[in-house]
Structure formats: structure tokens, C-alpha cells
Short mmCIF file of C-alpha atoms and ligand atoms in Angstrom, two decimals:
data_model
loop_
_atom_site.label_atom_id
_atom_site.label_comp_id
_atom_site.label_asym_id
_atom_site.label_seq_id
_atom_site.Cartn_x
_atom_site.Cartn_y
_atom_site.Cartn_z
CA MET A 53 44.85 -88.99 81.98
CA THR A 54 43.56 -92.58 81.69
CA ILE A 55 41.76 -94.01 84.69
CA LEU A 56 40.92 -97.63 85.40
CA ALA A 57 37.81 -97.57 87.61
CA ILE A 58 36.41 -100.38 89.72
CA GLU A 59 32.99 -100.67 91.38
CA SER A 60 31.91 -103.60 93.56
CA SER A 61 29.73 -102.07 96.28
CA CYS A 62 26.72 -104.35 95.94
CA ASP A 63 25.98 -107.18 93.51
CA ASP A 64 27.51 -105.86 90.27
CA THR A 65 31.21 -106.32 89.47
CA ALA A 66 32.17 -103.43 87.21
CA ALA A 67 35.27 -101.94 85.58
CA SER A 68 35.71 -99.06 83.18
CA ILE A 69 38.37 -97.12 81.31
CA VAL A 70 37.83 -93.35 81.38
CA SER A 71 40.29 -91.19 79.46
CA ASP A 72 40.25 -87.41 80.01
CA GLY A 73 36.71 -87.73 81.36
CA ARG A 74 35.47 -89.70 78.33
CA VAL A 75 34.23 -93.26 78.79
CA GLU A 76 36.18 -95.71 76.61
CA SER A 77 34.68 -98.89 78.04
CA SER A 78 32.24 -99.94 80.74
CA ILE A 79 31.85 -103.60 81.70
CA VAL A 80 29.31 -104.78 84.26
CA SER A 81 28.88 -108.37 85.40
CA SER A 82 25.51 -108.61 87.15
CA GLN A 83 24.89 -111.39 89.61
CA LEU A 84 21.61 -113.11 88.85
CA GLY A 85 21.75 -115.67 91.67
CA HIS A 86 20.11 -113.34 94.22
CA ALA A 87 16.61 -113.25 92.72
CA ALA A 88 15.76 -116.67 94.16
CA TYR A 89 16.29 -115.19 97.65
CA GLY A 90 14.23 -112.05 97.01
CA GLY A 91 17.20 -109.76 97.74
CA VAL A 92 20.98 -109.50 97.60
CA VAL A 93 22.78 -112.13 99.75
CA PRO A 94 26.08 -110.53 100.92
CA GLU A 95 28.04 -113.79 101.11
CA ILE A 96 27.05 -114.80 97.58
CA ALA A 97 27.85 -111.28 96.33
CA SER A 98 31.41 -111.12 97.69
CA ARG A 99 32.28 -114.57 96.36
CA ALA A 100 30.98 -113.65 92.91
CA HIS A 101 33.05 -110.43 92.96
CA GLN A 102 36.15 -112.54 93.68
CA ARG A 103 35.40 -114.73 90.70
CA MET A 104 34.60 -111.88 88.32
CA ILE A 105 36.95 -109.01 89.21
CA VAL A 106 39.89 -110.14 87.04
CA PRO A 107 37.88 -111.05 83.91
CA VAL A 108 35.84 -107.84 84.20
CA VAL A 109 38.95 -105.64 84.46
CA GLN A 110 40.52 -107.52 81.55
CA SER A 111 37.38 -107.00 79.42
CA ALA A 112 37.33 -103.27 80.25
CA LEU A 113 40.95 -102.91 79.10
CA GLN A 114 40.34 -104.99 76.00
CA GLU A 115 37.18 -103.12 74.96
CA ALA A 116 39.03 -99.81 75.28
CA GLY A 117 42.00 -101.19 73.31
CA ARG A 118 44.23 -100.43 76.29
CA SER A 119 46.76 -102.30 78.39
CA LEU A 120 47.72 -101.75 82.03
CA THR A 121 50.73 -99.70 80.93
CA ASP A 122 48.32 -97.03 79.56
CA VAL A 123 46.66 -96.55 82.95
CA ASP A 124 47.60 -93.37 84.88
CA ALA A 125 45.41 -93.80 87.97
CA VAL A 126 43.07 -96.29 89.66
CA GLY A 127 39.63 -95.13 90.84
CA VAL A 128 37.60 -97.28 93.19
CA THR A 129 34.44 -97.23 95.30
CA TYR A 130 35.23 -97.38 99.04
CA GLY A 131 31.61 -97.12 100.30
CA PRO A 132 28.76 -97.11 101.06
CA GLY A 133 27.83 -100.69 100.33
CA LEU A 134 28.26 -104.27 101.51
CA ALA A 135 31.52 -104.75 103.40
CA GLY A 136 32.49 -108.05 101.78
CA SER A 137 31.72 -106.68 98.32
CA LEU A 138 33.60 -103.40 98.80
CA LEU A 139 36.65 -105.27 100.13
CA VAL A 140 37.08 -107.21 96.90
CA GLY A 141 37.13 -104.09 94.69
CA LEU A 142 39.21 -101.91 97.01
CA THR A 143 41.80 -104.60 97.75
CA PHE A 144 42.17 -105.34 94.05
CA ALA A 145 42.49 -101.62 93.22
CA LYS A 146 45.14 -101.10 95.90
CA GLY A 147 47.08 -104.10 94.65
CA LEU A 148 47.11 -102.60 91.15
CA ALA A 149 48.08 -99.15 92.44
CA VAL A 150 51.03 -100.61 94.39
CA ALA A 151 52.18 -102.94 91.63
CA LEU A 152 52.01 -100.25 88.93
CA ASP A 153 53.00 -97.34 91.18
CA LEU A 154 49.83 -95.39 90.33
CA PRO A 155 47.77 -92.89 92.33
CA LEU A 156 44.63 -94.29 93.95
CA VAL A 157 41.38 -92.28 93.96
CA GLY A 158 38.69 -93.30 96.45
CA ILE A 159 35.12 -92.58 95.35
CA ASN A 160 31.94 -92.50 97.37
CA HIS A 161 29.38 -94.64 95.50
CA LEU A 162 26.77 -91.86 95.71
CA GLU A 163 29.22 -89.37 94.26
CA GLY A 164 29.57 -91.89 91.45
CA HIS A 165 25.80 -91.81 90.84
CA LEU A 166 25.93 -87.99 90.79
CA TYR A 167 28.51 -88.17 88.00
CA SER A 168 26.59 -90.82 86.02
CA VAL A 169 25.04 -88.10 83.84
CA TYR A 170 28.52 -86.73 83.11
CA ALA A 171 29.45 -90.20 81.80
CA ASP A 172 27.10 -89.44 78.89
CA GLY A 173 29.49 -86.64 77.91
CA VAL A 174 27.33 -83.77 79.18
CA ASN A 175 28.19 -81.11 81.73
CA PRO A 176 25.03 -79.91 83.54
CA GLU A 177 25.07 -76.24 84.40
CA ARG A 178 25.50 -75.68 88.14
CA PRO A 179 24.26 -75.17 90.79
CA SER A 180 22.42 -78.39 90.02
CA LEU A 181 19.94 -80.38 92.04
CA SER A 182 20.27 -84.17 91.92
CA LEU A 183 17.75 -86.73 93.08
CA ILE A 184 19.51 -90.05 93.71
CA VAL A 185 16.93 -92.84 93.74
CA SER A 186 18.12 -96.42 93.89
CA GLY A 187 17.61 -99.67 95.74
CA GLY A 188 19.84 -98.51 98.56
CA HIS A 189 19.59 -94.71 98.53
CA THR A 190 17.24 -91.76 98.25
CA GLU A 191 19.02 -88.41 98.55
CA LEU A 192 18.58 -84.89 97.34
CA VAL A 193 21.97 -83.26 96.68
CA ARG A 194 23.06 -79.80 95.59
CA MET A 195 26.20 -79.46 93.47
CA GLU A 196 27.88 -76.04 93.31
CA PRO A 197 29.70 -74.58 90.30
CA ASP A 198 32.99 -75.70 91.94
CA GLN A 199 31.46 -79.20 92.26
CA SER A 200 31.30 -79.16 96.04
CA LEU A 201 28.26 -81.00 97.41
CA THR A 202 25.59 -80.41 100.02
CA VAL A 203 23.19 -83.19 101.01
CA LEU A 204 19.85 -81.41 101.40
CA GLY A 205 17.92 -84.48 102.53
CA LYS A 206 17.85 -88.26 102.55
CA THR A 207 15.62 -91.11 103.50
CA ARG A 208 15.26 -91.80 107.20
CA ASP A 209 14.41 -95.47 106.60
CA ASP A 210 13.85 -97.37 103.35
CA ALA A 211 15.11 -96.16 99.97
CA ALA A 212 12.51 -95.56 97.24
CA GLY A 213 13.67 -98.60 95.23
CA GLU A 214 13.74 -100.71 98.37
CA ALA A 215 10.14 -99.70 99.12
CA LEU A 216 9.07 -100.76 95.62
CA ASP A 217 10.99 -104.04 95.97
CA LYS A 218 9.44 -104.79 99.38
CA PHE A 219 5.97 -103.90 98.12
CA ALA A 220 6.36 -106.28 95.16
CA LYS A 221 7.66 -109.02 97.46
CA LEU A 222 4.66 -108.56 99.77
CA LEU A 223 2.31 -109.00 96.84
CA GLY A 224 4.33 -111.94 95.49
CA LEU A 225 5.10 -110.14 92.23
CA GLY A 226 8.84 -110.96 91.96
CA PHE A 227 12.26 -109.32 92.38
CA PRO A 228 13.44 -106.67 91.72
CA GLY A 229 10.05 -105.11 92.18
CA GLY A 230 10.67 -101.67 90.64
CA PRO A 231 10.43 -102.65 86.96
CA ILE A 232 7.47 -104.98 87.68
CA VAL A 233 5.54 -102.25 89.51
CA ASP A 234 6.41 -99.79 86.72
CA GLN A 235 4.92 -102.19 84.15
CA LEU A 236 1.79 -103.19 86.08
CA ALA A 237 1.03 -99.63 87.20
CA GLU A 238 0.74 -98.51 83.61
CA SER A 239 -2.75 -99.94 83.26
CA GLY A 240 -3.83 -99.43 86.88
CA ASP A 241 -5.85 -96.75 88.66
CA PRO A 242 -3.66 -94.62 90.98
CA ALA A 243 -6.79 -93.51 92.86
CA PHE A 244 -7.81 -97.13 93.66
CA HIS A 245 -6.38 -96.85 97.17
CA ARG A 246 -4.86 -93.80 98.82
CA TYR A 247 -1.66 -94.72 100.62
CA PRO A 248 -0.37 -92.06 103.05
CA ARG A 249 2.29 -89.60 101.90
CA ALA A 250 4.87 -88.81 104.58
CA ARG A 251 5.63 -85.09 104.64
CA LEU A 252 8.83 -84.45 106.55
CA ASP A 253 10.51 -81.22 107.52
CA ALA A 254 13.53 -80.11 105.55
CA TYR A 255 14.10 -82.37 102.55
CA ASP A 256 14.11 -85.82 104.15
CA PHE A 257 12.11 -88.80 102.94
CA SER A 258 10.41 -91.73 104.66
CA PHE A 259 9.02 -94.81 102.95
CA SER A 260 8.49 -97.20 105.85
CA GLY A 261 5.02 -95.88 106.81
CA ILE A 262 3.66 -96.59 103.37
CA LYS A 263 4.91 -100.18 103.60
CA THR A 264 3.09 -100.65 106.92
CA SER A 265 0.01 -99.16 105.37
CA VAL A 266 0.08 -101.81 102.61
CA LEU A 267 0.29 -104.48 105.29
CA TYR A 268 -2.76 -103.07 107.09
CA HIS A 269 -4.61 -102.79 103.83
CA LEU A 270 -3.95 -106.44 102.92
CA ASN A 271 -4.41 -107.81 106.43
CA GLN A 272 -8.12 -107.01 106.39
CA PHE A 273 -8.50 -110.16 104.25
CA ASP A 274 -7.96 -113.80 105.17
CA ASP A 275 -5.28 -115.67 103.19
CA GLU A 276 -7.54 -116.88 100.43
CA GLU A 277 -9.37 -113.56 99.98
CA ARG A 278 -6.06 -111.71 99.99
CA SER A 279 -4.62 -113.77 97.14
CA GLN A 280 -7.77 -113.22 95.13
CA PHE A 281 -7.81 -109.49 95.91
CA ILE A 282 -4.17 -109.14 94.80
CA ALA A 283 -4.79 -111.17 91.65
CA ASP A 284 -7.84 -109.04 90.78
CA HIS A 285 -6.28 -105.66 91.59
CA LYS A 286 -2.52 -105.91 91.18
CA HIS A 287 -2.47 -103.22 88.47
CA ASP A 288 -4.46 -100.80 90.65
CA LEU A 289 -2.44 -101.61 93.77
CA CYS A 290 0.84 -101.00 91.91
CA ALA A 291 -0.48 -97.73 90.44
CA SER A 292 -1.64 -96.54 93.88
CA PHE A 293 1.62 -97.45 95.61
CA LEU A 294 3.80 -95.97 92.87
CA ALA A 295 1.75 -92.75 92.89
CA ALA A 296 2.41 -92.35 96.63
CA VAL A 297 6.16 -92.98 96.24
CA ILE A 298 6.42 -90.52 93.36
CA ASP A 299 4.33 -87.87 95.14
CA MET A 300 6.72 -87.99 98.09
CA LEU A 301 9.78 -87.66 95.85
CA MET A 302 8.21 -84.82 93.85
CA HIS A 303 7.13 -82.91 96.94
CA GLN A 304 10.69 -82.55 98.26
CA LEU A 305 12.17 -81.95 94.82
CA GLU A 306 9.71 -79.14 94.11
CA LYS A 307 10.28 -77.62 97.54
CA ALA A 308 14.04 -77.55 96.91
CA LEU A 309 13.54 -75.98 93.46
CA ASP A 310 11.28 -73.33 95.00
CA GLU A 311 13.93 -72.32 97.48
CA SER A 312 16.93 -71.76 95.25
CA ASP A 313 17.85 -70.90 91.71
CA TYR A 314 19.05 -74.20 90.22
CA LYS A 315 20.35 -74.25 86.67
CA SER A 316 19.73 -77.97 86.15
CA VAL A 317 18.13 -81.07 87.63
CA CYS A 318 19.64 -84.59 87.50
CA LEU A 319 17.69 -87.78 88.15
CA VAL A 320 20.08 -90.68 88.84
CA GLY A 321 20.10 -94.26 90.20
CA GLY A 322 18.16 -97.39 89.26
CA VAL A 323 14.69 -95.94 89.98
CA SER A 324 15.31 -93.21 87.37
CA ALA A 325 14.20 -95.91 84.90
CA ASN A 326 10.66 -95.42 86.15
CA ARG A 327 8.55 -93.98 83.36
CA GLN A 328 6.04 -92.13 85.52
CA LEU A 329 8.75 -90.56 87.65
CA ARG A 330 10.62 -89.45 84.54
CA ALA A 331 7.46 -87.98 83.06
CA ARG A 332 6.58 -86.08 86.26
CA ILE A 333 10.07 -84.61 86.63
CA SER A 334 10.27 -83.82 82.94
CA ASP A 335 6.94 -81.89 83.10
CA LEU A 336 8.16 -80.00 86.16
CA CYS A 337 11.44 -79.03 84.50
CA ILE A 338 9.67 -77.87 81.33
CA LEU A 339 7.36 -75.75 83.47
CA ARG A 340 10.34 -74.20 85.24
CA ASP A 341 12.49 -73.93 82.16
CA THR A 342 15.24 -75.96 83.85
CA ASP A 343 17.43 -78.49 82.03
CA LEU A 344 16.85 -82.10 83.07
CA TYR A 345 19.54 -84.80 82.86
CA ILE A 346 18.86 -88.53 83.25
CA PRO A 347 21.73 -90.95 82.55
CA ASP A 348 21.65 -93.39 79.71
CA ALA A 349 20.39 -96.87 80.72
CA SER A 350 23.94 -98.25 80.95
CA TYR A 351 24.94 -95.64 83.56
CA ARG A 352 21.66 -95.69 85.49
CA THR A 353 22.28 -98.77 87.61
CA ASP A 354 25.61 -99.55 89.25
CA ASN A 355 28.57 -99.26 86.87
CA ALA A 356 32.22 -98.26 86.98
CA ALA A 357 32.07 -95.57 84.28
CA MET A 358 30.42 -93.19 86.77
CA ILE A 359 33.19 -94.03 89.28
CA GLY A 360 35.82 -93.30 86.62
CA VAL A 361 34.27 -89.96 85.69
CA ALA A 362 33.99 -88.97 89.36
CA ALA A 363 37.64 -90.01 89.83
CA PHE A 364 38.64 -87.84 86.86
CA HIS A 365 37.03 -84.76 88.43
CA LYS A 366 38.61 -85.58 91.81
CA LEU A 367 42.04 -86.08 90.30
CA LYS A 368 41.79 -82.72 88.53
CA ALA A 369 41.30 -81.22 91.97
CA GLY A 370 44.35 -83.16 93.20
CA ALA A 371 42.42 -85.42 95.57
CA THR A 372 44.16 -88.80 95.70
CA ALA A 373 43.74 -91.35 98.48
CA PRO A 374 46.50 -92.87 100.61
CA LEU A 375 47.19 -96.59 100.18
CA THR A 376 45.89 -97.04 103.71
CA LEU A 377 42.37 -96.27 102.43
CA THR A 378 39.83 -98.70 103.92
CA ILE A 379 36.25 -99.54 103.04
CA ASP A 380 33.46 -97.55 104.70
CA PRO A 381 30.19 -99.52 104.34
CA SER A 382 28.13 -96.62 105.72
CA ALA A 383 30.06 -93.75 104.06
CA ARG A 384 28.12 -90.50 103.67
CA LEU A 385 28.44 -87.82 101.05
CA LYS A 386 30.46 -84.96 102.46
O1 KG4 B 1131 20.89 -98.23 91.27
P1 KG4 B 1131 20.44 -99.64 91.48
O2 KG4 B 1131 20.90 -100.68 90.50
O3 KG4 B 1131 20.85 -100.20 92.86
C1 KG4 B 1131 21.45 -99.57 93.90
O4 KG4 B 1131 22.57 -99.02 93.77
O5 KG4 B 1131 20.81 -99.62 94.97
O6 KG4 B 1131 18.87 -99.60 91.54
C2 KG4 B 1131 18.09 -100.76 91.70
C3 KG4 B 1131 16.70 -100.32 92.13
C4 KG4 B 1131 15.84 -101.50 92.56
O7 KG4 B 1131 15.19 -101.15 93.76
C5 KG4 B 1131 14.84 -101.61 91.41
O8 KG4 B 1131 13.60 -102.14 91.83
C6 KG4 B 1131 14.72 -100.18 90.95
O9 KG4 B 1131 16.03 -99.68 91.02
N1 KG4 B 1131 14.20 -100.05 89.59
C7 KG4 B 1131 13.03 -99.43 89.28
C8 KG4 B 1131 12.87 -99.57 87.89
N2 KG4 B 1131 13.95 -100.23 87.39
C9 KG4 B 1131 14.75 -100.52 88.46
N3 KG4 B 1131 12.15 -98.81 90.05
C10 KG4 B 1131 11.06 -98.30 89.45
N4 KG4 B 1131 10.81 -98.37 88.12
C11 KG4 B 1131 11.69 -99.00 87.31
N5 KG4 B 1131 11.45 -99.07 86.01
ZN1 ZN B 1132 24.06 -97.59 93.29
#
């Protein structure tokens, strides 16, 4: 079973060949033009997808040593994401499915992230607990042995990566902020300033209060003093902010682990690159004698290999999509 997978939900155009669940190629064309605007510009993103979709699919086939006649099914992200971006990938995938008379498999982007660890060729023992942390999402999800999913909690406002990006923008540190904060925090004092940790019922998250708290903290200075304060203390400010974000993530993760007998933990999405977060979760899993899975760097951020692997598992269960499938920019995990 050879699947051609396509992912275009945000600002990366990606295609992959996945054969019997094994990744044969994974091509990602990242759009760099958004950094100048401090965030992803939807109009620029959809136009770039239109330019790149054909060459990216061709590269994925070429790298796998395959041609379109080898493909047995087309897997594609239908949401959540930017409408104009999703439309390019889904329309292209449907065109291929019609032209080649192949089954179409619609994949929720978050389901793709859940399967990103499987793209490494591993099969975490279930029930497993996954923390999805990216620029657009923060969710805690339980996967059963039969691979059915339950969303335990999610962010009520900003995603963890979004909070880091907004924080970095506020301090004028650059975009995307996550890797910059990760770097600067390394030599900073996390106790320099105590930002509030939102503690919500159930397993939900909230990162908007902490952003407001940074604003209050910085607004006590006039413009000139503020620039000097940031220049003098950016390492400490990053360490303090990151500590608060990680504490909030860890609190809900630990609570979930306390309340059920999970066989494994998966940390997925772009923020899983964060060294302190990885270290904290790794320590926790060692303490609890639970296996921890974090995807390889190439499957951490948006890619089509994770969509292909998710499509493989869906196809095995017989779940194909009708050709009337439409994008769903605010799709939820079922
Ligand atoms: O998964 P991803 O590419 O995008 C979404 O699907 O949303 O994740 C991008 C996010 C950005 O918010 C970025 O700042 C964050 O991941 N990120 C990091 C690190 N590397 C990327 N956050 C913290 N530490 C990092 N090292
Ligand atoms: Zn993503």
C-alpha cells in the first residue's frame, strides 16, 4: 500500500511517499517570506503553495524512486489550518484521486502530529498520552490500543508556541520566537521574574494571561528605560517566561499521568524542539518508568510524512473520504 501524502495547512508545502507505513520520502518547502511580517500572512502562504505544490510532489516521488502509477491512495490534510492554504493541497489531492482513480484519505492535521512519532518507525505502546505543542495548537490527547482518540484538554486561547512567538515579538527578539527564547533562556535566571501560572480545571491550558502579565511588567518603564531593561535582562526574561510556559504544560501532563495508567508519552509539534521542555518531560517519564517518544527533527514541524503515516493507519481501518470532502479550517480531533 503506497500512499502519496500532501500537507499544506499553514506555511509549509509538503509531500511524502509512505509505503506500508514506512516513510520513503518527505519533502518540505518552507516559506521564508513571512518573517518580515512577524507572522504567517495567509495570502502569501496560499500563493506560495500554488507555486510549490507540483514541484514538491514531483520531488517526493523522485526521492522515493516512484512514479504516480505506483501510488495506491492519496492522503491529505483537510484542516485545521488556513483556508486558502488548505484549499491548495486538498484540491490538488482530489484532482489526483479523480485522475488516477485512487481512494482519498482525509487527515486532521493534529492527527498527523500524533502520528509523527510513528513516522520514525516506532509503535508506542498504548494507551498513550500525547502533548501536541506547536505554533497553532496545544492539546493533550489520549490514544487507545485501538487508536481511537480522546482530547483531554486544549488551550482556551493562545497556543504555547504562539505565546513564545508573541513574547519574543514584544521584546523585539525576532520571529519565530520559540527557538530564540530557547537559546537565550539557557543562560538566564528563571527566578528573575515570576510570571503567573494559569491553573485550569480539567486539562485545559491558557497562555493569554501570561502575555498580559509581560505587558504590565514592561509598561512600568518609559520607552527608553524599557529598551535598556530588555537589553540588560533578555536572558533572564526569556528564562522566566519559558519557565512559566513549561510549568503550565507540565502541570496538566502530570495530572493526566496521575489519573490513568499510560504505557507511553509522546511529545509532538514544533515546540517539542525546546530543550528545557524535553528535559523536564524526560525526567518525569524516567521517574514514572514510562516510555517517552519525541519525533525526529524532520517530523517535528509540519511535514507530509506524518500525514501519510496517519493515512496508512486510517486506510487499514477502511476509512476513506468521499470526493466531496471539503476543507475545515477549524476542524477538531474527534
Ligand atoms: O509545529 P510548528 O511548525 O507549527 C505549527 O504547526 O503550528 O511549530 C512552530 C512553533 C513556533 O511557535 C515556534 O516558535 C516553536 O514551534 N518552536 C519552539 C522551538 N522551535 C520551534 N519553541 C520553543 N523552543 C524551540 N526550540
Ligand atoms: Zn502543525
